[in-house]
Coordinates of C-alpha atoms in Angstrom, one line a residue:
Chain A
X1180 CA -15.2 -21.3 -17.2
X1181 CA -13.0 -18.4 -16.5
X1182 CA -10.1 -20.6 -15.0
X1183 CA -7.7 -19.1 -12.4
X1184 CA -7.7 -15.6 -14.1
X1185 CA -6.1 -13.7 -11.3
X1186 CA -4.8 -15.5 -8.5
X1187 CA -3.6 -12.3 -7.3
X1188 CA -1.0 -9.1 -8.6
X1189 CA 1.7 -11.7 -7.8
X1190 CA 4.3 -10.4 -10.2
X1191 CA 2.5 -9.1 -12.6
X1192 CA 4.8 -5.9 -14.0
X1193 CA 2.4 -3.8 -11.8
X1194 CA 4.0 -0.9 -10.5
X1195 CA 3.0 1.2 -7.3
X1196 CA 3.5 4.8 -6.2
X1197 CA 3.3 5.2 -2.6
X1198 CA 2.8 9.0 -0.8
X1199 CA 3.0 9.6 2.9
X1200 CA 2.5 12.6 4.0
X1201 CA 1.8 15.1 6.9
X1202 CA -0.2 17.9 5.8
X1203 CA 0.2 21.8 7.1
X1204 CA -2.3 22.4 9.9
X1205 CA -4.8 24.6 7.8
X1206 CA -5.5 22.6 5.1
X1207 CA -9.0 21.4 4.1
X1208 CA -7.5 17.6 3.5
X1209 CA -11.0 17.2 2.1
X1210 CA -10.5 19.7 -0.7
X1211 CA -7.1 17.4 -1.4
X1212 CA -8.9 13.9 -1.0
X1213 CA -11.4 15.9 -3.3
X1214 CA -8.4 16.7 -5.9
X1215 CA -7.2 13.4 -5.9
X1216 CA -10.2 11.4 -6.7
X1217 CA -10.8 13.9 -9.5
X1218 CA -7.6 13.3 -10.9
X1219 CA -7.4 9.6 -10.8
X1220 CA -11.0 9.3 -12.4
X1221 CA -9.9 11.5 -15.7
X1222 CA -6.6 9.8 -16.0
X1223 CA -6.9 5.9 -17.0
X1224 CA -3.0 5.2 -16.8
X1225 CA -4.1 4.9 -12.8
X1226 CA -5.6 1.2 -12.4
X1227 CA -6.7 1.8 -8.9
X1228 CA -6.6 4.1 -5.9
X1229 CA -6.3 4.3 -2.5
X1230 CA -5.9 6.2 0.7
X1231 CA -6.2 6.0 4.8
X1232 CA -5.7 8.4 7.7
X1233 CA -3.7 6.8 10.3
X1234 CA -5.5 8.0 13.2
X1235 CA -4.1 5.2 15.6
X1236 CA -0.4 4.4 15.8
X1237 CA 2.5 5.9 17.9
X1238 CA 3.0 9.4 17.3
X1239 CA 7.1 7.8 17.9
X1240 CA 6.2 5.5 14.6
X1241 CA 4.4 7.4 12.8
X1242 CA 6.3 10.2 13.2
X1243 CA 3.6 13.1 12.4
X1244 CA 2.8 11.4 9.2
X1245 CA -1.0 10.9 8.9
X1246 CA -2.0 10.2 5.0
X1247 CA -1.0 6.9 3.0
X1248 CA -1.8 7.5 -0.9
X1249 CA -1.1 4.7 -2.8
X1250 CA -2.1 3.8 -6.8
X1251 CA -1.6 1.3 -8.6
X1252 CA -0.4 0.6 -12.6
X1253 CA -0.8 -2.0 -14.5
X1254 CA 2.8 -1.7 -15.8
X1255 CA 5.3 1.1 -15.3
X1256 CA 4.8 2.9 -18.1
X1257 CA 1.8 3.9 -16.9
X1258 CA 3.1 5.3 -14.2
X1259 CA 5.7 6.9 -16.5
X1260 CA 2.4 8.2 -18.5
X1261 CA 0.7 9.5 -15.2
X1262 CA 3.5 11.8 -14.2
X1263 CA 4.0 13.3 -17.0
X1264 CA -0.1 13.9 -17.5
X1265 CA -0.7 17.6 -17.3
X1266 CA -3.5 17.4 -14.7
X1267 CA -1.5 15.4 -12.8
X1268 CA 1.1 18.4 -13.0
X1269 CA -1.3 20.8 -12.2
X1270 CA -2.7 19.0 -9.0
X1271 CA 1.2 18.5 -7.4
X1272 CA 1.5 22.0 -8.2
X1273 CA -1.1 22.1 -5.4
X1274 CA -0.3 19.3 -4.0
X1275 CA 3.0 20.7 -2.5
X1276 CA 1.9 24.0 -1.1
X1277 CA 0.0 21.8 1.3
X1278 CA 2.3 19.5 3.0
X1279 CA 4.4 19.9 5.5
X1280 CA 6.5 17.0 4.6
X1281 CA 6.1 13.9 2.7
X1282 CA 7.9 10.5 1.3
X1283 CA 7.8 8.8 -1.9
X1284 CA 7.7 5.3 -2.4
X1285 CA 7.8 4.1 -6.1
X1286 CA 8.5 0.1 -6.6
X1287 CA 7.0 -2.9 -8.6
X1288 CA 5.2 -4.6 -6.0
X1289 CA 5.8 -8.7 -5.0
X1290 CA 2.5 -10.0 -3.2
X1291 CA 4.2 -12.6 -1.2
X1292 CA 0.9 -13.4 0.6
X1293 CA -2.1 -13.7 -2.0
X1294 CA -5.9 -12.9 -0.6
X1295 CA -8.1 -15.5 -0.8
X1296 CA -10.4 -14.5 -3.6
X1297 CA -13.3 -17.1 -2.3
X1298 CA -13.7 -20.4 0.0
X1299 CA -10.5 -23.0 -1.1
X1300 CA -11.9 -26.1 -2.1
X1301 CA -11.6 -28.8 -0.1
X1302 CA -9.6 -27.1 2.1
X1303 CA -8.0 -29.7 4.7
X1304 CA -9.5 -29.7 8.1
X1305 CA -7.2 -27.8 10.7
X1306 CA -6.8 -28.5 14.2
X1307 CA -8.7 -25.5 15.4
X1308 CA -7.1 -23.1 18.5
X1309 CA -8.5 -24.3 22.0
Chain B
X1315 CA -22.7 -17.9 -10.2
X1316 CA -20.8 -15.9 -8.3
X1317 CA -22.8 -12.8 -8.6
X1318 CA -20.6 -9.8 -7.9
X1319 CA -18.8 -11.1 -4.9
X1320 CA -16.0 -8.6 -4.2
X1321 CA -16.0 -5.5 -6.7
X1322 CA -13.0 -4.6 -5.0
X1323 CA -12.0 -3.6 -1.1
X1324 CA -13.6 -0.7 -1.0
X1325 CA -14.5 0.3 2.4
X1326 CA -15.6 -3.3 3.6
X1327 CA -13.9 -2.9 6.9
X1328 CA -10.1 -3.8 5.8
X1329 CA -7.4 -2.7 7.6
X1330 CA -3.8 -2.1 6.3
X1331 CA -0.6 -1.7 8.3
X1332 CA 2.5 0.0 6.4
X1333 CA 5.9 0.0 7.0
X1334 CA 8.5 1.9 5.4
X1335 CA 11.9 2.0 6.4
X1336 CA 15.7 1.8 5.5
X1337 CA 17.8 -1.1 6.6
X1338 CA 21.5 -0.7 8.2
X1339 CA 24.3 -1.1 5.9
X1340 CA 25.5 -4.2 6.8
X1341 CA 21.8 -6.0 6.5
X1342 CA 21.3 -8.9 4.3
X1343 CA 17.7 -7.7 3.3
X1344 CA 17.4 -10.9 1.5
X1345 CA 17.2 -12.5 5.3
X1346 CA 14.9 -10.2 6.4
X1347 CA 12.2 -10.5 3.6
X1348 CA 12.4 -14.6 4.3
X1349 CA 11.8 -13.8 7.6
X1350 CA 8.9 -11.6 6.7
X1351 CA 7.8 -14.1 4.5
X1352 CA 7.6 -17.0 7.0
X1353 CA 5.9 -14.6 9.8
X1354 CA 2.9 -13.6 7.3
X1355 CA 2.9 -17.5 6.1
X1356 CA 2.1 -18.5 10.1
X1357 CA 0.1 -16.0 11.2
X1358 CA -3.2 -16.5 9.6
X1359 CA -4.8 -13.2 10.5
X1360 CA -2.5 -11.9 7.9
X1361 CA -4.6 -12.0 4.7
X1362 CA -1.9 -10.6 2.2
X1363 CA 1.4 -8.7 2.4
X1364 CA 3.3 -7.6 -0.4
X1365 CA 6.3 -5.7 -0.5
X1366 CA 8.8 -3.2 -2.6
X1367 CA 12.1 -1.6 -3.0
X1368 CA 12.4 1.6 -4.1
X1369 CA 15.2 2.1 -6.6
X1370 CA 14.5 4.7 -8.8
X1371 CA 12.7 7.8 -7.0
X1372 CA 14.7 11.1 -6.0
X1373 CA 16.7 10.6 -3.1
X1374 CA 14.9 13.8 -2.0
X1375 CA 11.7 13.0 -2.4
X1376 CA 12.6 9.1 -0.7
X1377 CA 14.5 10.6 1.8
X1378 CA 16.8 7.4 2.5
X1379 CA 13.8 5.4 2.3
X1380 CA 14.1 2.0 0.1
X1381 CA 11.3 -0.7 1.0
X1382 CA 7.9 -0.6 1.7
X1383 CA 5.5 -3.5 3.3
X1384 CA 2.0 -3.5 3.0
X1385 CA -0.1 -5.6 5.3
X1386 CA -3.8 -6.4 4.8
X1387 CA -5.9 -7.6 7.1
X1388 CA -9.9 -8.3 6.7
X1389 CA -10.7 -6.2 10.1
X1390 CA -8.9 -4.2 12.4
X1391 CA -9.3 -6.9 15.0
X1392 CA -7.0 -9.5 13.0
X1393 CA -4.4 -6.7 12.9
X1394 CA -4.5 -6.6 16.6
X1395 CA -4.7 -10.6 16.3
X1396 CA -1.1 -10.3 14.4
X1397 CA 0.3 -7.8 17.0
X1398 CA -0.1 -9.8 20.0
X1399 CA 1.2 -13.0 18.3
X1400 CA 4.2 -14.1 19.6
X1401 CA 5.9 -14.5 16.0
X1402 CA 5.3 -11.2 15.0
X1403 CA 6.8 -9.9 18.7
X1404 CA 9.7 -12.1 18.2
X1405 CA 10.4 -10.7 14.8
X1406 CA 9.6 -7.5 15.6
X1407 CA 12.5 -7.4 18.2
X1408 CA 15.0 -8.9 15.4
X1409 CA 13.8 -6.4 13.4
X1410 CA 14.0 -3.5 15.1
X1411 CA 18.0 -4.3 15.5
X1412 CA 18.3 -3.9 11.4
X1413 CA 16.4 -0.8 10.5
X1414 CA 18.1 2.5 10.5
X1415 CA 14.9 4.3 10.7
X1416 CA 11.1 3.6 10.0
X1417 CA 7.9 4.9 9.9
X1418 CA 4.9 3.2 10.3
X1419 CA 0.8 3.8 9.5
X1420 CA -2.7 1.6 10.6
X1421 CA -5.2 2.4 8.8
X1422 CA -8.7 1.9 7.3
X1423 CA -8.2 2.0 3.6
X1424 CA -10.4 3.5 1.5
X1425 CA -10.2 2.1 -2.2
X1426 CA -11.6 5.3 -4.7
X1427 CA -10.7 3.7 -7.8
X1428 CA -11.2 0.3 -8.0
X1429 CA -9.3 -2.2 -10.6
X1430 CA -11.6 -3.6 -13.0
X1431 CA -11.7 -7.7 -12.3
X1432 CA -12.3 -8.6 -16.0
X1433 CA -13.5 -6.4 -19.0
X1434 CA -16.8 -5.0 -17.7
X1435 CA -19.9 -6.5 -19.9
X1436 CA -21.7 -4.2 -22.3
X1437 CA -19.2 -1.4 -21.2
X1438 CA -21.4 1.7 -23.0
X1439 CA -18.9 2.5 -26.0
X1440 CA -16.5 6.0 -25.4
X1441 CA -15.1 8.2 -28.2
X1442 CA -11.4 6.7 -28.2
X1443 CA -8.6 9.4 -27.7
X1444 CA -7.7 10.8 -31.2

């Protein structure tokens, strides 16, 4: 019944906040990832979160930057609500005695390329690769 | 009948590839992002990419920095699938003549707070904010 709810963030007004950084060598990052999650869960302006460690690439592309943070609004006034949030003041407080450097990434996101949520139907046959 | 197919990515073995970067002054992005567009479209080991410019964040805190891409890939295998594809090498050579600088990160996300799909059933009733 539900019909094509979501077929995707495609253009929604979402807005995403992007954080790469490199952190100074004697922090306990899992005290930070700690922080973070904390923060996200108590603030509902942030619709999702998420983070990696780039343990793989070129040290020449990555350029000694090893964390991606990235959340995700529905709109960006939400964004506009989760910067302004005290706890969220409180943790960059933190946040920047622990880097050693970092870039910030804020932008409404186009999904050009949508997931496929389940099985197409009826997808047409393909010639497979040999 | 679904059941609960994907509550969200979290930790199911995804693997993202970012790439940040500012373009040369004299680059018709536009170009670039059809380019991008097509590559992702071809390469079916590519199961979504979105993308975003920057245009409001502090210089300082963007450092030169305007667009961000966001690859995601359903294993780290497909990523290495879209590296070795002769598109994404031929592009990656065009590309490489337009950006001014870059910085790139692979990695396994982790998803901490995941987007709810549809309004959750029976959600237990919260005191609302005053």
């Amino acid at each position: 019944m539900g019909s094509a709810v979501d077929l995707g963030n495609n253009n929604m007004g979402e807005f995403k906040h992007l954080v790469i950084v490199k952190f100074k060598e004697d922090v306990v990052v899992d005290d930070i990832l700690k922080g973070l999650e904390n923060l996200v869960a108590e603030i509902d302006a942030v619709k999702s979160f998420e983070w990696g460690q780039d343990l793989e690439s070129q040290e020449l592309l990555r350029q000694g930057f090893t964390h991606v943070f990235l959340m995700t609004f529905d709109k960006k006034e939400d964004y506009a609500v989760f910067q302004s949030h005290p706890k969220h003041q409180e943790f960059s407080a933190i946040f920047s005695t622990v880097i050693e450097k970092l870039v910030l990434l804020d932008f409404p996101p186009t999904l050009v390329k949508t997931p496929p949520k389940a099985a197409p139907p009826e997808a047409p046959p393909e010639a497979p690769p040999a």
